[in-house]
């Protein structure tokens, strides 16, 4: 009798310890993925938000300088990169949708597509950075370029970080490490990638278009 | 919960196409060289709509608790509002 009452508890404890993020334990209305990463996402949003607002108020005192310098940016590159990130986010959400149905390989394929688009974004940004440095434009050229280079480079680093996260998720998905029941890791990485996307959605009109 | 309210792939594709269309709208305004507070308000509204779409449908926050959705919406509203205020100051 003692054995029959103790055994189920010990089995449940072991499962919980082995899978602390098990999906079935998440309640209605919880954030998708790991809460710890969401705290990081909110912190990153705050940092970018402060930088966006700092850019806007600095521009308010230097409108002519910002408008003239903005003309040297390629709106086409910025728009293409926006489309690239939006499409990569779509691929990521399709990957999440696939793993929710237990389709691990399909999930890995969608995420690989997103990773490749991340590579396209990085390549376009590198061409833009190279063009600026070739024209002897640096952060000390003027206030606009200080903001433009620091904001876009900071975002660039987040894209790189997102690509590393996607790469590790793809590798685990290929090994069959996720399932329809346990895919918190995929949702966590996806949330980070979408954050990178929507920050660019604000950055693009703010720095490239608004005048 | 996510499985229960999972969006169909067809709807996700429509949402993606809406985001693409809004991006082309932003780019077209830029290419036309338009400026002024009404244009600025339009651009901010487009960015706000796009960000909310990404948060609600791609990040899957639409079924999250009110507190999380409020943080996200409040962020876009405050950051967008301050950018708008700074733009108006710059016009003077």
Short mmCIF file of C-alpha atoms in Angstrom, two decimals:
data_model
loop_
_atom_site.label_atom_id
_atom_site.label_comp_id
_atom_site.label_asym_id
_atom_site.label_seq_id
_atom_site.Cartn_x
_atom_site.Cartn_y
_atom_site.Cartn_z
CA UNK A 1 0.00 0.00 0.00
CA UNK A 2 2.80 2.37 0.88
CA UNK A 3 4.60 1.54 -2.30
CA UNK A 4 1.51 2.20 -4.42
CA UNK A 5 0.97 5.66 -2.91
CA UNK A 6 4.64 6.73 -3.12
CA UNK A 7 5.45 5.55 -6.63
CA UNK A 8 3.22 7.91 -8.67
CA UNK A 9 4.48 10.94 -6.71
CA UNK A 10 8.10 10.05 -7.26
CA UNK A 11 7.49 9.44 -10.98
CA UNK A 12 5.76 12.84 -11.34
CA UNK A 13 8.58 14.58 -9.50
CA UNK A 14 11.15 13.04 -11.80
CA UNK A 15 9.24 14.12 -14.91
CA UNK A 16 8.90 17.65 -13.61
CA UNK A 17 12.59 17.84 -12.83
CA UNK A 18 13.52 16.51 -16.23
CA UNK A 19 11.15 18.84 -18.12
CA UNK A 20 10.75 22.07 -16.12
CA UNK A 21 9.30 23.84 -19.21
CA UNK A 22 6.88 21.09 -20.10
CA UNK A 23 4.07 22.75 -22.10
CA UNK A 24 1.21 21.11 -20.27
CA UNK A 25 2.30 22.87 -17.07
CA UNK A 26 1.90 26.30 -18.64
CA UNK A 27 -1.36 28.00 -17.78
CA UNK A 28 -3.89 29.85 -19.90
CA UNK A 29 -2.63 33.33 -20.75
CA UNK A 30 1.05 32.68 -20.09
CA UNK A 31 3.71 34.10 -22.36
CA UNK A 32 4.90 31.68 -25.05
CA UNK A 33 8.31 30.18 -24.22
CA UNK A 34 10.58 30.81 -21.27
CA UNK A 35 9.69 33.69 -18.88
CA UNK A 36 13.40 34.43 -18.26
CA UNK A 37 13.88 35.27 -21.93
CA UNK A 38 10.79 37.47 -21.87
CA UNK A 39 12.37 39.53 -19.08
CA UNK A 40 15.40 39.88 -21.35
CA UNK A 41 13.11 40.83 -24.29
CA UNK A 42 11.37 43.53 -22.23
CA UNK A 43 14.77 44.86 -21.09
CA UNK A 44 15.99 45.01 -24.70
CA UNK A 45 12.79 46.76 -25.78
CA UNK A 46 13.37 49.34 -23.05
CA UNK A 47 16.94 50.01 -24.22
CA UNK A 48 15.87 50.37 -27.85
CA UNK A 49 12.89 52.50 -26.80
CA UNK A 50 15.17 54.93 -24.97
CA UNK A 51 17.48 55.08 -28.01
CA UNK A 52 14.54 55.69 -30.39
CA UNK A 53 13.20 58.52 -28.23
CA UNK A 54 16.73 59.98 -27.77
CA UNK A 55 17.12 59.96 -31.57
CA UNK A 56 13.75 61.71 -32.03
CA UNK A 57 14.44 64.48 -29.50
CA UNK A 58 18.00 65.04 -30.74
CA UNK A 59 16.59 65.31 -34.26
CA UNK A 60 14.08 67.92 -33.02
CA UNK A 61 17.00 70.23 -32.29
CA UNK A 62 18.92 69.40 -35.49
CA UNK A 63 16.20 68.93 -38.11
CA UNK A 64 18.17 70.27 -41.10
CA UNK A 65 21.27 68.22 -40.27
CA UNK A 66 19.23 65.03 -39.79
CA UNK A 67 17.20 65.56 -42.98
CA UNK A 68 20.32 66.26 -45.09
CA UNK A 69 22.26 63.29 -43.68
CA UNK A 70 19.24 61.01 -44.06
CA UNK A 71 19.34 61.60 -47.83
CA UNK A 72 22.62 59.62 -47.97
CA UNK A 73 20.84 56.49 -46.69
CA UNK A 74 19.40 53.94 -49.08
CA UNK A 75 15.67 53.71 -48.39
CA UNK A 76 15.57 50.79 -50.81
CA UNK A 77 18.06 48.80 -48.69
CA UNK A 78 16.10 49.64 -45.55
CA UNK A 79 12.80 48.58 -47.15
CA UNK A 80 14.28 45.34 -48.53
CA UNK A 81 15.68 44.54 -45.11
CA UNK A 82 12.24 45.19 -43.57
CA UNK A 83 10.66 42.76 -46.02
CA UNK A 84 13.46 40.25 -45.33
CA UNK A 85 12.91 40.39 -41.54
CA UNK A 86 9.10 40.26 -41.85
CA UNK A 87 9.37 37.24 -44.12
CA UNK A 88 11.87 35.57 -41.78
CA UNK A 89 9.42 36.16 -38.91
CA UNK A 90 6.71 34.51 -41.03
CA UNK A 91 9.02 31.52 -41.60
CA UNK A 92 9.68 31.30 -37.85
CA UNK A 93 5.97 31.33 -37.02
CA UNK A 94 5.42 28.59 -39.61
CA UNK A 95 8.21 26.64 -37.88
CA UNK A 96 6.43 27.04 -34.53
CA UNK A 97 3.17 25.98 -36.18
CA UNK A 98 4.90 22.86 -37.58
CA UNK A 99 6.39 21.78 -34.25
CA UNK A 100 3.01 22.25 -32.53
CA UNK A 101 1.81 19.53 -34.89
CA UNK A 102 4.86 17.41 -34.07
CA UNK A 103 6.53 17.98 -37.47
CA UNK A 104 10.13 18.33 -36.34
CA UNK A 105 11.81 18.20 -39.77
CA UNK A 106 9.35 20.68 -41.26
CA UNK A 107 9.99 22.98 -38.30
CA UNK A 108 13.75 22.76 -38.94
CA UNK A 109 13.22 23.60 -42.64
CA UNK A 110 11.16 26.71 -41.91
CA UNK A 111 13.66 27.89 -39.31
CA UNK A 112 16.53 27.27 -41.74
CA UNK A 113 14.73 29.54 -44.23
CA UNK A 114 14.49 32.20 -41.52
CA UNK A 115 18.19 31.77 -40.70
CA UNK A 116 19.14 32.25 -44.36
CA UNK A 117 17.04 35.42 -44.52
CA UNK A 118 18.87 36.60 -41.41
CA UNK A 119 22.04 36.11 -43.46
CA UNK A 120 20.55 38.24 -46.27
CA UNK A 121 19.76 41.00 -43.75
CA UNK A 122 23.31 40.89 -42.37
CA UNK A 123 24.79 41.01 -45.90
CA UNK A 124 22.72 44.04 -46.91
CA UNK A 125 23.65 45.83 -43.68
CA UNK A 126 27.34 45.07 -44.22
CA UNK A 127 27.15 46.59 -47.72
CA UNK A 128 25.51 49.68 -46.20
CA UNK A 129 28.14 49.94 -43.45
CA UNK A 130 30.94 49.47 -45.99
CA UNK A 131 29.54 52.24 -48.20
CA UNK A 132 29.46 54.62 -45.25
CA UNK A 133 32.98 53.80 -44.08
CA UNK A 134 34.27 54.02 -47.69
CA UNK A 135 32.84 57.55 -47.79
CA UNK A 136 34.80 58.33 -44.58
CA UNK A 137 31.58 58.49 -42.59
CA UNK A 138 32.01 57.41 -38.98
CA UNK A 139 30.17 57.89 -35.70
CA UNK A 140 32.06 61.13 -35.13
CA UNK A 141 31.06 62.64 -38.52
CA UNK A 142 27.90 64.18 -37.06
CA UNK A 143 25.10 63.48 -34.57
CA UNK A 144 22.87 61.82 -37.17
CA UNK A 145 25.53 59.30 -38.17
CA UNK A 146 26.37 58.68 -34.51
CA UNK A 147 22.74 57.61 -34.00
CA UNK A 148 22.38 55.86 -37.35
CA UNK A 149 25.53 53.75 -36.95
CA UNK A 150 25.05 52.95 -33.25
CA UNK A 151 21.32 52.13 -33.56
CA UNK A 152 21.69 49.96 -36.65
CA UNK A 153 24.86 48.26 -35.39
CA UNK A 154 23.20 47.51 -32.04
CA UNK A 155 20.26 46.02 -33.94
CA UNK A 156 22.68 44.18 -36.26
CA UNK A 157 24.23 42.47 -33.22
CA UNK A 158 20.76 41.36 -32.10
CA UNK A 159 20.13 39.82 -35.52
CA UNK A 160 23.41 37.93 -35.17
CA UNK A 161 22.39 36.76 -31.69
CA UNK A 162 19.01 35.68 -33.06
CA UNK A 163 20.74 33.71 -35.80
CA UNK A 164 22.86 31.86 -33.22
CA UNK A 165 19.68 31.03 -31.25
CA UNK A 166 17.87 29.87 -34.42
CA UNK A 167 20.92 27.77 -35.39
CA UNK A 168 20.93 25.93 -32.07
CA UNK A 169 17.14 25.33 -32.28
CA UNK A 170 17.48 23.99 -35.84
CA UNK A 171 20.23 21.59 -34.73
CA UNK A 172 18.07 20.31 -31.85
CA UNK A 173 14.99 20.04 -34.12
CA UNK A 174 17.02 17.94 -36.58
CA UNK A 175 17.88 15.60 -33.72
CA UNK A 176 14.19 15.31 -32.88
CA UNK A 177 14.66 17.25 -29.64
CA UNK A 178 11.24 18.92 -29.81
CA UNK A 179 7.75 17.49 -29.99
CA UNK A 180 4.14 18.63 -30.14
CA UNK A 181 4.06 18.47 -26.32
CA UNK A 182 7.51 19.93 -25.53
CA UNK A 183 8.61 22.84 -27.73
CA UNK A 184 9.14 25.71 -25.28
CA UNK A 185 12.67 26.19 -26.68
CA UNK A 186 11.30 26.82 -30.19
CA UNK A 187 8.75 29.35 -28.88
CA UNK A 188 11.42 31.09 -26.80
CA UNK A 189 13.79 31.50 -29.76
CA UNK A 190 10.88 32.55 -31.98
CA UNK A 191 9.87 35.28 -29.52
CA UNK A 192 13.39 36.72 -29.58
CA UNK A 193 13.43 36.71 -33.39
CA UNK A 194 10.04 38.48 -33.57
CA UNK A 195 11.36 41.12 -31.14
CA UNK A 196 14.30 41.74 -33.50
CA UNK A 197 11.74 42.08 -36.30
CA UNK A 198 9.40 44.58 -34.65
CA UNK A 199 12.28 46.73 -33.39
CA UNK A 200 13.37 47.10 -37.02
CA UNK A 201 9.75 47.88 -37.98
CA UNK A 202 10.06 51.00 -35.74
CA UNK A 203 13.70 51.75 -36.64
CA UNK A 204 13.17 51.73 -40.41
CA UNK A 205 10.62 54.58 -40.70
CA UNK A 206 12.21 56.50 -37.81
CA UNK A 207 15.74 56.63 -39.25
CA UNK A 208 15.25 56.07 -43.00
CA UNK A 209 11.89 57.66 -43.85
CA UNK A 210 10.60 60.25 -41.39
CA UNK A 211 11.66 63.77 -42.32
CA UNK B 1 -3.40 26.84 -24.82
CA UNK B 2 -1.53 27.66 -27.95
CA UNK B 3 -2.70 24.55 -29.75
CA UNK B 4 -6.31 25.41 -28.95
CA UNK B 5 -6.03 28.89 -30.43
CA UNK B 6 -3.43 28.12 -33.09
CA UNK B 7 -3.81 30.18 -36.23
CA UNK B 8 -4.17 28.37 -39.52
CA UNK B 9 -1.26 28.59 -41.91
CA UNK B 10 -3.55 30.31 -44.39
CA UNK B 11 -4.31 33.10 -41.90
CA UNK B 12 -0.61 33.44 -41.05
CA UNK B 13 0.13 33.89 -44.76
CA UNK B 14 -2.55 36.58 -45.04
CA UNK B 15 -1.05 38.36 -42.02
CA UNK B 16 2.40 38.21 -43.64
CA UNK B 17 1.00 39.71 -46.87
CA UNK B 18 -0.61 42.54 -44.87
CA UNK B 19 2.79 43.27 -43.27
CA UNK B 20 4.42 43.28 -46.72
CA UNK B 21 1.75 45.68 -48.06
CA UNK B 22 2.22 48.05 -45.09
CA UNK B 23 6.01 47.99 -45.60
CA UNK B 24 5.58 48.90 -49.28
CA UNK B 25 3.26 51.75 -48.20
CA UNK B 26 5.96 53.08 -45.83
CA UNK B 27 8.61 52.78 -48.55
CA UNK B 28 6.38 54.54 -51.11
CA UNK B 29 5.85 57.48 -48.75
CA UNK B 30 9.63 57.71 -48.32
CA UNK B 31 10.31 57.45 -52.06
CA UNK B 32 7.80 60.21 -52.76
CA UNK B 33 9.76 62.41 -50.33
CA UNK B 34 6.60 63.28 -48.42
CA UNK B 35 6.90 65.05 -45.08
CA UNK B 36 4.75 66.94 -42.60
CA UNK B 37 2.85 66.02 -39.49
CA UNK B 38 0.06 64.14 -41.27
CA UNK B 39 2.58 62.02 -43.16
CA UNK B 40 4.51 61.49 -39.94
CA UNK B 41 1.33 60.42 -38.14
CA UNK B 42 0.54 57.99 -40.97
CA UNK B 43 4.03 56.47 -40.81
CA UNK B 44 3.81 56.09 -37.03
CA UNK B 45 0.34 54.55 -37.29
CA UNK B 46 1.61 52.04 -39.87
CA UNK B 47 4.59 51.14 -37.63
CA UNK B 48 2.25 50.77 -34.63
CA UNK B 49 -0.14 48.52 -36.56
CA UNK B 50 2.72 46.38 -37.91
CA UNK B 51 4.33 46.03 -34.48
CA UNK B 52 1.02 45.04 -32.90
CA UNK B 53 0.39 42.48 -35.64
CA UNK B 54 3.83 40.94 -35.04
CA UNK B 55 3.28 40.93 -31.25
CA UNK B 56 -0.26 39.53 -31.34
CA UNK B 57 -0.11 37.04 -34.21
CA UNK B 58 3.56 36.13 -34.69
CA UNK B 59 4.63 36.30 -31.03
CA UNK B 60 1.23 34.80 -30.17
CA UNK B 61 0.45 37.30 -27.41
CA UNK B 62 -3.19 37.77 -28.39
CA UNK B 63 -4.28 35.11 -25.90
CA UNK B 64 -1.84 36.16 -23.18
CA UNK B 65 -2.87 37.83 -19.94
CA UNK B 66 -3.96 41.48 -20.14
CA UNK B 67 -0.81 42.56 -18.30
CA UNK B 68 1.50 41.24 -21.05
CA UNK B 69 -0.60 42.67 -23.86
CA UNK B 70 -0.80 45.99 -22.01
CA UNK B 71 2.98 46.14 -21.60
CA UNK B 72 3.45 45.53 -25.30
CA UNK B 73 0.75 47.97 -26.46
CA UNK B 74 1.83 50.55 -23.87
CA UNK B 75 5.42 50.31 -25.12
CA UNK B 76 4.42 51.05 -28.71
CA UNK B 77 2.08 53.82 -27.60
CA UNK B 78 4.61 55.55 -25.31
CA UNK B 79 7.58 55.22 -27.68
CA UNK B 80 5.42 56.24 -30.68
CA UNK B 81 3.84 59.11 -28.72
CA UNK B 82 7.21 60.50 -27.65
CA UNK B 83 8.55 60.24 -31.22
CA UNK B 84 5.44 62.13 -32.36
CA UNK B 85 5.95 64.81 -29.68
CA UNK B 86 9.62 65.22 -30.66
CA UNK B 87 8.61 65.59 -34.31
CA UNK B 88 6.12 68.36 -33.43
CA UNK B 89 8.83 70.15 -31.42
CA UNK B 90 11.12 69.89 -34.45
CA UNK B 91 8.52 71.62 -36.66
CA UNK B 92 8.60 74.78 -34.49
#
